[in-house]
PDB file of C-alpha atoms in Angstrom:
ATOM      1  CA  UNK A 280      16.535 -33.485  28.057  1.00  0.00           C
ATOM      2  CA  UNK A 281      13.007 -32.338  28.857  1.00  0.00           C
ATOM      3  CA  UNK A 282      13.754 -28.849  27.557  1.00  0.00           C
ATOM      4  CA  UNK A 283      15.190 -30.229  24.336  1.00  0.00           C
ATOM      5  CA  UNK A 284      12.093 -32.367  23.767  1.00  0.00           C
ATOM      6  CA  UNK A 285       9.716 -29.452  24.240  1.00  0.00           C
ATOM      7  CA  UNK A 286      11.573 -26.891  22.113  1.00  0.00           C
ATOM      8  CA  UNK A 287      11.040 -28.516  18.672  1.00  0.00           C
ATOM      9  CA  UNK A 288       7.335 -28.832  19.328  1.00  0.00           C
ATOM     10  CA  UNK A 289       7.124 -25.154  20.302  1.00  0.00           C
ATOM     11  CA  UNK A 290       8.973 -24.115  17.138  1.00  0.00           C
ATOM     12  CA  UNK A 291       6.672 -26.214  14.982  1.00  0.00           C
ATOM     13  CA  UNK A 292       3.634 -24.706  16.623  1.00  0.00           C
ATOM     14  CA  UNK A 293       4.915 -21.176  16.060  1.00  0.00           C
ATOM     15  CA  UNK A 294       5.694 -21.903  12.420  1.00  0.00           C
ATOM     16  CA  UNK A 295       2.253 -23.394  11.891  1.00  0.00           C
ATOM     17  CA  UNK A 296       0.670 -20.354  13.524  1.00  0.00           C
ATOM     18  CA  UNK A 297       2.551 -17.969  11.241  1.00  0.00           C
ATOM     19  CA  UNK A 298       1.684 -20.052   8.184  1.00  0.00           C
ATOM     20  CA  UNK A 299      -1.957 -20.099   9.206  1.00  0.00           C
ATOM     21  CA  UNK A 300      -2.011 -16.334   9.597  1.00  0.00           C
ATOM     22  CA  UNK A 301      -0.405 -15.872   6.182  1.00  0.00           C
ATOM     23  CA  UNK A 302      -3.029 -18.083   4.532  1.00  0.00           C
ATOM     24  CA  UNK A 303      -5.986 -16.117   5.879  1.00  0.00           C
ATOM     25  CA  UNK A 304      -7.733 -13.535   3.761  1.00  0.00           C
ATOM     26  CA  UNK A 305      -6.936  -9.999   4.826  1.00  0.00           C
ATOM     27  CA  UNK A 306      -3.387 -10.651   6.033  1.00  0.00           C
ATOM     28  CA  UNK A 307      -1.841  -9.134   2.898  1.00  0.00           C
ATOM     29  CA  UNK A 308      -3.941  -5.984   3.231  1.00  0.00           C
ATOM     30  CA  UNK A 309      -2.972  -5.658   6.919  1.00  0.00           C
ATOM     31  CA  UNK A 310       0.720  -6.046   6.028  1.00  0.00           C
ATOM     32  CA  UNK A 311       0.393  -3.561   3.163  1.00  0.00           C
ATOM     33  CA  UNK A 312      -1.229  -0.878   5.281  1.00  0.00           C
ATOM     34  CA  UNK A 313       1.298  -1.407   8.060  1.00  0.00           C
ATOM     35  CA  UNK A 314       4.224  -1.121   5.648  1.00  0.00           C
ATOM     36  CA  UNK A 315       2.780   2.054   4.126  1.00  0.00           C
ATOM     37  CA  UNK A 316       2.486   3.815   7.469  1.00  0.00           C
ATOM     38  CA  UNK A 317       5.890   2.499   8.544  1.00  0.00           C
ATOM     39  CA  UNK A 318       7.341   4.097   5.408  1.00  0.00           C
ATOM     40  CA  UNK A 319       5.546   7.349   6.176  1.00  0.00           C
ATOM     41  CA  UNK A 320       6.958   7.295   9.701  1.00  0.00           C
ATOM     42  CA  UNK A 321      10.482   6.700   8.390  1.00  0.00           C
ATOM     43  CA  UNK A 322      10.030   9.625   5.990  1.00  0.00           C
ATOM     44  CA  UNK A 323       9.676  11.993   8.943  1.00  0.00           C
ATOM     45  CA  UNK A 324      13.277  11.122   9.918  1.00  0.00           C
ATOM     46  CA  UNK A 325      14.691  12.405   6.621  1.00  0.00           C
ATOM     47  CA  UNK A 326      16.385  15.762   6.391  1.00  0.00           C
ATOM     48  CA  UNK A 327      15.643  18.809   4.268  1.00  0.00           C
ATOM     49  CA  UNK A 328      16.223  18.076   1.464  1.00  0.00           C
ATOM     50  CA  UNK A 329      15.532  14.380   1.804  1.00  0.00           C
ATOM     51  CA  UNK A 330      18.634  13.504  -0.247  1.00  0.00           C
ATOM     52  CA  UNK A 331      20.766  14.844   2.616  1.00  0.00           C
ATOM     53  CA  UNK A 332      19.717  11.769   4.637  1.00  0.00           C
ATOM     54  CA  UNK A 333      19.734   8.990   1.991  1.00  0.00           C
ATOM     55  CA  UNK A 334      19.014   6.004   4.285  1.00  0.00           C
ATOM     56  CA  UNK A 335      15.578   7.074   5.621  1.00  0.00           C
ATOM     57  CA  UNK A 336      14.803   8.803   2.323  1.00  0.00           C
ATOM     58  CA  UNK A 337      15.274   5.567   0.355  1.00  0.00           C
ATOM     59  CA  UNK A 338      13.937   3.256   3.088  1.00  0.00           C
ATOM     60  CA  UNK A 339      10.619   5.084   3.165  1.00  0.00           C
ATOM     61  CA  UNK A 340      10.122   4.553  -0.573  1.00  0.00           C
ATOM     62  CA  UNK A 341      11.200   0.908  -0.342  1.00  0.00           C
ATOM     63  CA  UNK A 342       8.570   0.348   2.346  1.00  0.00           C
ATOM     64  CA  UNK A 343       5.971   1.893   0.016  1.00  0.00           C
ATOM     65  CA  UNK A 344       7.054  -0.625  -2.640  1.00  0.00           C
ATOM     66  CA  UNK A 345       6.547  -3.415  -0.101  1.00  0.00           C
ATOM     67  CA  UNK A 346       3.175  -1.959   0.911  1.00  0.00           C
ATOM     68  CA  UNK A 347       1.913  -1.856  -2.666  1.00  0.00           C
ATOM     69  CA  UNK A 348       3.245  -5.346  -3.335  1.00  0.00           C
ATOM     70  CA  UNK A 349       1.305  -6.740  -0.367  1.00  0.00           C
ATOM     71  CA  UNK A 350      -1.876  -5.036  -1.579  1.00  0.00           C
ATOM     72  CA  UNK A 351      -1.266  -6.574  -5.007  1.00  0.00           C
ATOM     73  CA  UNK A 352      -0.900 -10.032  -3.440  1.00  0.00           C
ATOM     74  CA  UNK A 353      -4.116  -9.557  -1.447  1.00  0.00           C
ATOM     75  CA  UNK A 354      -6.033  -8.349  -4.492  1.00  0.00           C
ATOM     76  CA  UNK A 355      -4.829 -11.155  -6.760  1.00  0.00           C
ATOM     77  CA  UNK A 356      -5.624 -13.719  -4.082  1.00  0.00           C
ATOM     78  CA  UNK A 357      -9.119 -12.335  -3.755  1.00  0.00           C
ATOM     79  CA  UNK A 358      -9.686 -12.607  -7.509  1.00  0.00           C
ATOM     80  CA  UNK A 359      -8.292 -16.147  -7.623  1.00  0.00           C
ATOM     81  CA  UNK A 360     -10.154 -17.563  -4.622  1.00  0.00           C
ATOM     82  CA  UNK A 361     -13.476 -15.721  -4.940  1.00  0.00           C
ATOM     83  CA  UNK A 362     -15.223 -16.445  -8.268  1.00  0.00           C
ATOM     84  CA  UNK A 363     -17.773 -13.674  -7.624  1.00  0.00           C
ATOM     85  CA  UNK A 364     -15.002 -11.074  -7.800  1.00  0.00           C
ATOM     86  CA  UNK A 365     -14.279 -12.210 -11.354  1.00  0.00           C
ATOM     87  CA  UNK A 366     -17.757 -11.262 -12.543  1.00  0.00           C
ATOM     88  CA  UNK A 367     -17.178  -8.771 -15.317  1.00  0.00           C
ATOM     89  CA  UNK A 368     -13.699  -7.246 -15.402  1.00  0.00           C
ATOM     90  CA  UNK A 369     -13.594  -5.165 -12.211  1.00  0.00           C
ATOM     91  CA  UNK A 370     -11.567  -7.737 -10.238  1.00  0.00           C
ATOM     92  CA  UNK A 371      -8.981  -7.963 -13.006  1.00  0.00           C
ATOM     93  CA  UNK A 372      -8.903  -4.161 -13.269  1.00  0.00           C
ATOM     94  CA  UNK A 373      -8.175  -3.898  -9.539  1.00  0.00           C
ATOM     95  CA  UNK A 374      -5.361  -6.463  -9.837  1.00  0.00           C
ATOM     96  CA  UNK A 375      -3.886  -4.700 -12.851  1.00  0.00           C
ATOM     97  CA  UNK A 376      -3.987  -1.284 -11.234  1.00  0.00           C
ATOM     98  CA  UNK A 377      -2.261  -2.446  -8.041  1.00  0.00           C
ATOM     99  CA  UNK A 378       0.354  -4.216 -10.171  1.00  0.00           C
ATOM    100  CA  UNK A 379       0.872  -0.946 -12.007  1.00  0.00           C
ATOM    101  CA  UNK A 380       1.216   0.691  -8.591  1.00  0.00           C
ATOM    102  CA  UNK A 381       4.097  -1.661  -7.744  1.00  0.00           C
ATOM    103  CA  UNK A 382       5.873  -0.670 -10.960  1.00  0.00           C
ATOM    104  CA  UNK A 383       5.252   2.989 -10.192  1.00  0.00           C
ATOM    105  CA  UNK A 384       6.698   2.758  -6.670  1.00  0.00           C
ATOM    106  CA  UNK A 385       9.813   1.128  -8.153  1.00  0.00           C
ATOM    107  CA  UNK A 386      10.139   4.128 -10.459  1.00  0.00           C
ATOM    108  CA  UNK A 387       9.527   6.409  -7.481  1.00  0.00           C
ATOM    109  CA  UNK A 388      12.434   4.759  -5.641  1.00  0.00           C
ATOM    110  CA  UNK A 389      14.601   5.192  -8.743  1.00  0.00           C
ATOM    111  CA  UNK A 390      13.854   8.911  -8.599  1.00  0.00           C
ATOM    112  CA  UNK A 391      15.188   8.879  -4.984  1.00  0.00           C
ATOM    113  CA  UNK A 392      18.388   7.324  -6.302  1.00  0.00           C
ATOM    114  CA  UNK A 393      18.743  10.179  -8.824  1.00  0.00           C
ATOM    115  CA  UNK A 394      17.949  12.721  -6.098  1.00  0.00           C
ATOM    116  CA  UNK A 395      20.623  11.356  -3.766  1.00  0.00           C
ATOM    117  CA  UNK A 396      23.272  11.123  -6.530  1.00  0.00           C
ATOM    118  CA  UNK A 397      22.588  14.753  -7.507  1.00  0.00           C
ATOM    119  CA  UNK A 398      23.057  15.781  -3.890  1.00  0.00           C
ATOM    120  CA  UNK A 399      26.319  13.849  -3.554  1.00  0.00           C
ATOM    121  CA  UNK A 400      27.633  15.503  -6.723  1.00  0.00           C
ATOM    122  CA  UNK A 401      26.755  18.988  -5.410  1.00  0.00           C
ATOM    123  CA  UNK A 402      24.224  19.483  -8.216  1.00  0.00           C
ATOM    124  CA  UNK A 403      21.125  19.153  -6.044  1.00  0.00           C
ATOM    125  CA  UNK A 404      20.621  22.837  -5.321  1.00  0.00           C
ATOM    126  CA  UNK A 405      20.790  23.680  -9.003  1.00  0.00           C
ATOM    127  CA  UNK A 406      18.386  20.882 -10.076  1.00  0.00           C
ATOM    128  CA  UNK A 407      16.009  20.642  -7.129  1.00  0.00           C
ATOM    129  CA  UNK A 408      13.460  23.390  -7.829  1.00  0.00           C
ATOM    130  CA  UNK A 409      13.288  23.142 -11.652  1.00  0.00           C
ATOM    131  CA  UNK A 410      13.504  19.336 -11.963  1.00  0.00           C
ATOM    132  CA  UNK A 411      13.922  17.005  -8.969  1.00  0.00           C
ATOM    133  CA  UNK A 412      11.277  18.463  -6.668  1.00  0.00           C
ATOM    134  CA  UNK A 413       8.503  18.667  -9.300  1.00  0.00           C
ATOM    135  CA  UNK A 414       9.360  15.166 -10.548  1.00  0.00           C
ATOM    136  CA  UNK A 415       9.041  13.705  -7.062  1.00  0.00           C
ATOM    137  CA  UNK A 416       5.758  15.511  -6.514  1.00  0.00           C
ATOM    138  CA  UNK A 417       4.517  14.189  -9.846  1.00  0.00           C
ATOM    139  CA  UNK A 418       5.311  10.634  -8.711  1.00  0.00           C
ATOM    140  CA  UNK A 419       3.284  11.192  -5.537  1.00  0.00           C
ATOM    141  CA  UNK A 420       0.309  12.523  -7.502  1.00  0.00           C
ATOM    142  CA  UNK A 421       0.434   9.659 -10.006  1.00  0.00           C
ATOM    143  CA  UNK A 422       0.556   7.194  -7.105  1.00  0.00           C
ATOM    144  CA  UNK A 423      -2.569   8.821  -5.723  1.00  0.00           C
ATOM    145  CA  UNK A 424      -4.332   8.351  -9.072  1.00  0.00           C
ATOM    146  CA  UNK A 425      -3.318   4.685  -9.314  1.00  0.00           C
ATOM    147  CA  UNK A 426      -4.107   3.837  -5.692  1.00  0.00           C
ATOM    148  CA  UNK A 427      -7.421   5.667  -5.757  1.00  0.00           C
ATOM    149  CA  UNK A 428      -8.515   3.897  -8.925  1.00  0.00           C
ATOM    150  CA  UNK A 429      -7.417   0.531  -7.523  1.00  0.00           C
ATOM    151  CA  UNK A 430      -9.286   1.100  -4.248  1.00  0.00           C
ATOM    152  CA  UNK A 431     -12.447   1.969  -6.158  1.00  0.00           C
ATOM    153  CA  UNK A 432     -12.215  -1.187  -8.300  1.00  0.00           C
ATOM    154  CA  UNK A 433     -11.362  -3.333  -5.271  1.00  0.00           C
ATOM    155  CA  UNK A 434     -14.390  -2.022  -3.365  1.00  0.00           C
ATOM    156  CA  UNK A 435     -16.662  -2.928  -6.298  1.00  0.00           C
ATOM    157  CA  UNK A 436     -15.075  -6.395  -6.527  1.00  0.00           C
ATOM    158  CA  UNK A 437     -15.573  -6.959  -2.805  1.00  0.00           C
ATOM    159  CA  UNK A 438     -19.206  -5.888  -3.103  1.00  0.00           C
ATOM    160  CA  UNK A 439     -19.771  -8.838  -5.445  1.00  0.00           C
ATOM    161  CA  UNK A 440     -18.289 -11.290  -2.945  1.00  0.00           C
ATOM    162  CA  UNK A 441     -20.363 -10.016  -0.009  1.00  0.00           C
ATOM    163  CA  UNK A 442     -17.415 -10.549   2.320  1.00  0.00           C
ATOM    164  CA  UNK A 443     -17.700  -7.174   4.020  1.00  0.00           C
ATOM    165  CA  UNK A 444     -20.425  -4.782   5.100  1.00  0.00           C
ATOM    166  CA  UNK A 445     -21.939  -2.733   2.315  1.00  0.00           C
ATOM    167  CA  UNK A 446     -21.250   0.557   4.165  1.00  0.00           C
ATOM    168  CA  UNK A 447     -17.536  -0.252   4.183  1.00  0.00           C
ATOM    169  CA  UNK A 448     -17.617  -0.841   0.453  1.00  0.00           C
ATOM    170  CA  UNK A 449     -19.401   2.440  -0.243  1.00  0.00           C
ATOM    171  CA  UNK A 450     -16.778   4.131   1.915  1.00  0.00           C
ATOM    172  CA  UNK A 451     -14.050   2.474  -0.164  1.00  0.00           C
ATOM    173  CA  UNK A 452     -15.600   3.797  -3.378  1.00  0.00           C
ATOM    174  CA  UNK A 453     -15.806   7.290  -1.880  1.00  0.00           C
ATOM    175  CA  UNK A 454     -12.191   7.254  -0.620  1.00  0.00           C
ATOM    176  CA  UNK A 455     -10.909   5.765  -3.875  1.00  0.00           C
ATOM    177  CA  UNK A 456     -12.653   8.287  -6.096  1.00  0.00           C
ATOM    178  CA  UNK A 457     -11.570  11.149  -3.859  1.00  0.00           C
ATOM    179  CA  UNK A 458      -7.933   9.972  -3.914  1.00  0.00           C
ATOM    180  CA  UNK A 459      -7.824   9.560  -7.681  1.00  0.00           C
ATOM    181  CA  UNK A 460      -9.610  12.855  -8.274  1.00  0.00           C
ATOM    182  CA  UNK A 461      -7.326  14.719  -5.881  1.00  0.00           C
ATOM    183  CA  UNK A 462      -4.304  13.384  -7.745  1.00  0.00           C
ATOM    184  CA  UNK A 463      -5.716  14.348 -11.145  1.00  0.00           C
ATOM    185  CA  UNK A 464      -6.684  17.872 -10.033  1.00  0.00           C
ATOM    186  CA  UNK A 465      -3.283  18.524  -8.454  1.00  0.00           C
ATOM    187  CA  UNK A 466      -1.469  17.130 -11.489  1.00  0.00           C
ATOM    188  CA  UNK A 467      -3.328  19.069 -14.194  1.00  0.00           C
ATOM    189  CA  UNK A 468      -3.226  22.330 -12.206  1.00  0.00           C
ATOM    190  CA  UNK A 469       0.561  21.976 -11.596  1.00  0.00           C
ATOM    191  CA  UNK A 470      -0.004  22.199  -7.824  1.00  0.00           C
ATOM    192  CA  UNK A 471       3.176  22.598  -5.766  1.00  0.00           C
ATOM    193  CA  UNK A 472       3.928  19.921  -3.167  1.00  0.00           C
ATOM    194  CA  UNK A 473       2.657  21.902  -0.174  1.00  0.00           C
ATOM    195  CA  UNK A 474      -0.366  23.415  -1.895  1.00  0.00           C
ATOM    196  CA  UNK A 475      -3.876  22.522  -0.621  1.00  0.00           C
ATOM    197  CA  UNK A 476      -4.488  20.315  -3.660  1.00  0.00           C
ATOM    198  CA  UNK A 477      -1.332  18.276  -3.063  1.00  0.00           C
ATOM    199  CA  UNK A 478      -2.013  17.992   0.658  1.00  0.00           C
ATOM    200  CA  UNK A 479      -5.489  16.630  -0.090  1.00  0.00           C
ATOM    201  CA  UNK A 480      -3.891  14.036  -2.392  1.00  0.00           C
ATOM    202  CA  UNK A 481      -1.422  13.034   0.327  1.00  0.00           C
ATOM    203  CA  UNK A 482      -4.153  12.811   2.959  1.00  0.00           C
ATOM    204  CA  UNK A 483      -6.378  10.795   0.640  1.00  0.00           C
ATOM    205  CA  UNK A 484      -3.636   8.236   0.079  1.00  0.00           C
ATOM    206  CA  UNK A 485      -3.395   7.790   3.844  1.00  0.00           C
ATOM    207  CA  UNK A 486      -7.174   7.312   4.016  1.00  0.00           C
ATOM    208  CA  UNK A 487      -6.948   4.695   1.267  1.00  0.00           C
ATOM    209  CA  UNK A 488      -4.512   2.622   3.313  1.00  0.00           C
ATOM    210  CA  UNK A 489      -6.595   3.119   6.457  1.00  0.00           C
ATOM    211  CA  UNK A 490      -9.524   1.667   4.492  1.00  0.00           C
ATOM    212  CA  UNK A 491      -7.344  -1.244   3.361  1.00  0.00           C
ATOM    213  CA  UNK A 492      -6.370  -1.885   6.983  1.00  0.00           C
ATOM    214  CA  UNK A 493     -10.019  -1.984   8.063  1.00  0.00           C
ATOM    215  CA  UNK A 494     -10.848  -4.310   5.154  1.00  0.00           C
ATOM    216  CA  UNK A 495      -7.918  -6.495   6.147  1.00  0.00           C
ATOM    217  CA  UNK A 496      -9.160  -6.736   9.734  1.00  0.00           C
ATOM    218  CA  UNK A 497     -12.660  -7.603   8.546  1.00  0.00           C
ATOM    219  CA  UNK A 498     -11.495 -10.309   6.115  1.00  0.00           C
ATOM    220  CA  UNK A 499      -9.029 -11.753   8.598  1.00  0.00           C
ATOM    221  CA  UNK A 500     -11.661 -11.957  11.349  1.00  0.00           C
ATOM    222  CA  UNK A 501     -14.204 -13.588   9.024  1.00  0.00           C
ATOM    223  CA  UNK A 502     -11.621 -16.055   7.766  1.00  0.00           C
ATOM    224  CA  UNK A 503     -10.668 -16.934  11.338  1.00  0.00           C
ATOM    225  CA  UNK A 504     -14.299 -17.481  12.337  1.00  0.00           C
ATOM    226  CA  UNK A 505     -14.933 -19.640   9.272  1.00  0.00           C
ATOM    227  CA  UNK A 506     -11.884 -21.766  10.069  1.00  0.00           C
ATOM    228  CA  UNK A 507     -13.020 -22.251  13.671  1.00  0.00           C
ATOM    229  CA  UNK A 508     -16.454 -23.345  12.501  1.00  0.00           C
ATOM    230  CA  UNK A 509     -14.864 -25.831  10.114  1.00  0.00           C
ATOM    231  CA  UNK A 510     -12.656 -27.353  12.821  1.00  0.00           C
ATOM    232  CA  UNK A 511     -15.639 -27.625  15.162  1.00  0.00           C
TER     233      UNK A 511
END
């Protein structure tokens, strides 16, 4: 009887804790960065070509959809709850760009579907080099352009809220511009997937999500401290 009376209270406390974490600023960015790197880790389990192992190949791209969706949620929440971020249009631009990123990752996952179907129909070898491989690389480069532009706009929006250290915001602008520029350069120069230009674009995307993770930690910590001060 004693165990039964304690268990509901424990479950309620756990649920309240999870709900409290979800409400704090920064949680969405932390979840987005974590999902992005989880997707990248799953990608390493795919075969060569990736379509030969459809489950990790598709799962990695689905996790990138989830990652971008979380970033979109965090960005929209920032714009809604922080009036300073709505000064001018930069906050809305950041929200729009990350929303566009969600759409793009959905299209990227659709390309994986086409890639896998081509492999199952024994047409992959014929289509891979002239069509499928360049199309997938183009998706990656376009994602770099969108994410880099969104990170730049988000850093400027955060600068107006004064929620994070100025050095972190300058770093965000630098990483965002570098990511977008790397994607543009690789795209207009028709850089192959393993060329230096494409590798810089891939690495810059990873840096963008590292920056989002750090921002998420900062916002979450500040939100937690503010809540503790309120309760006291």
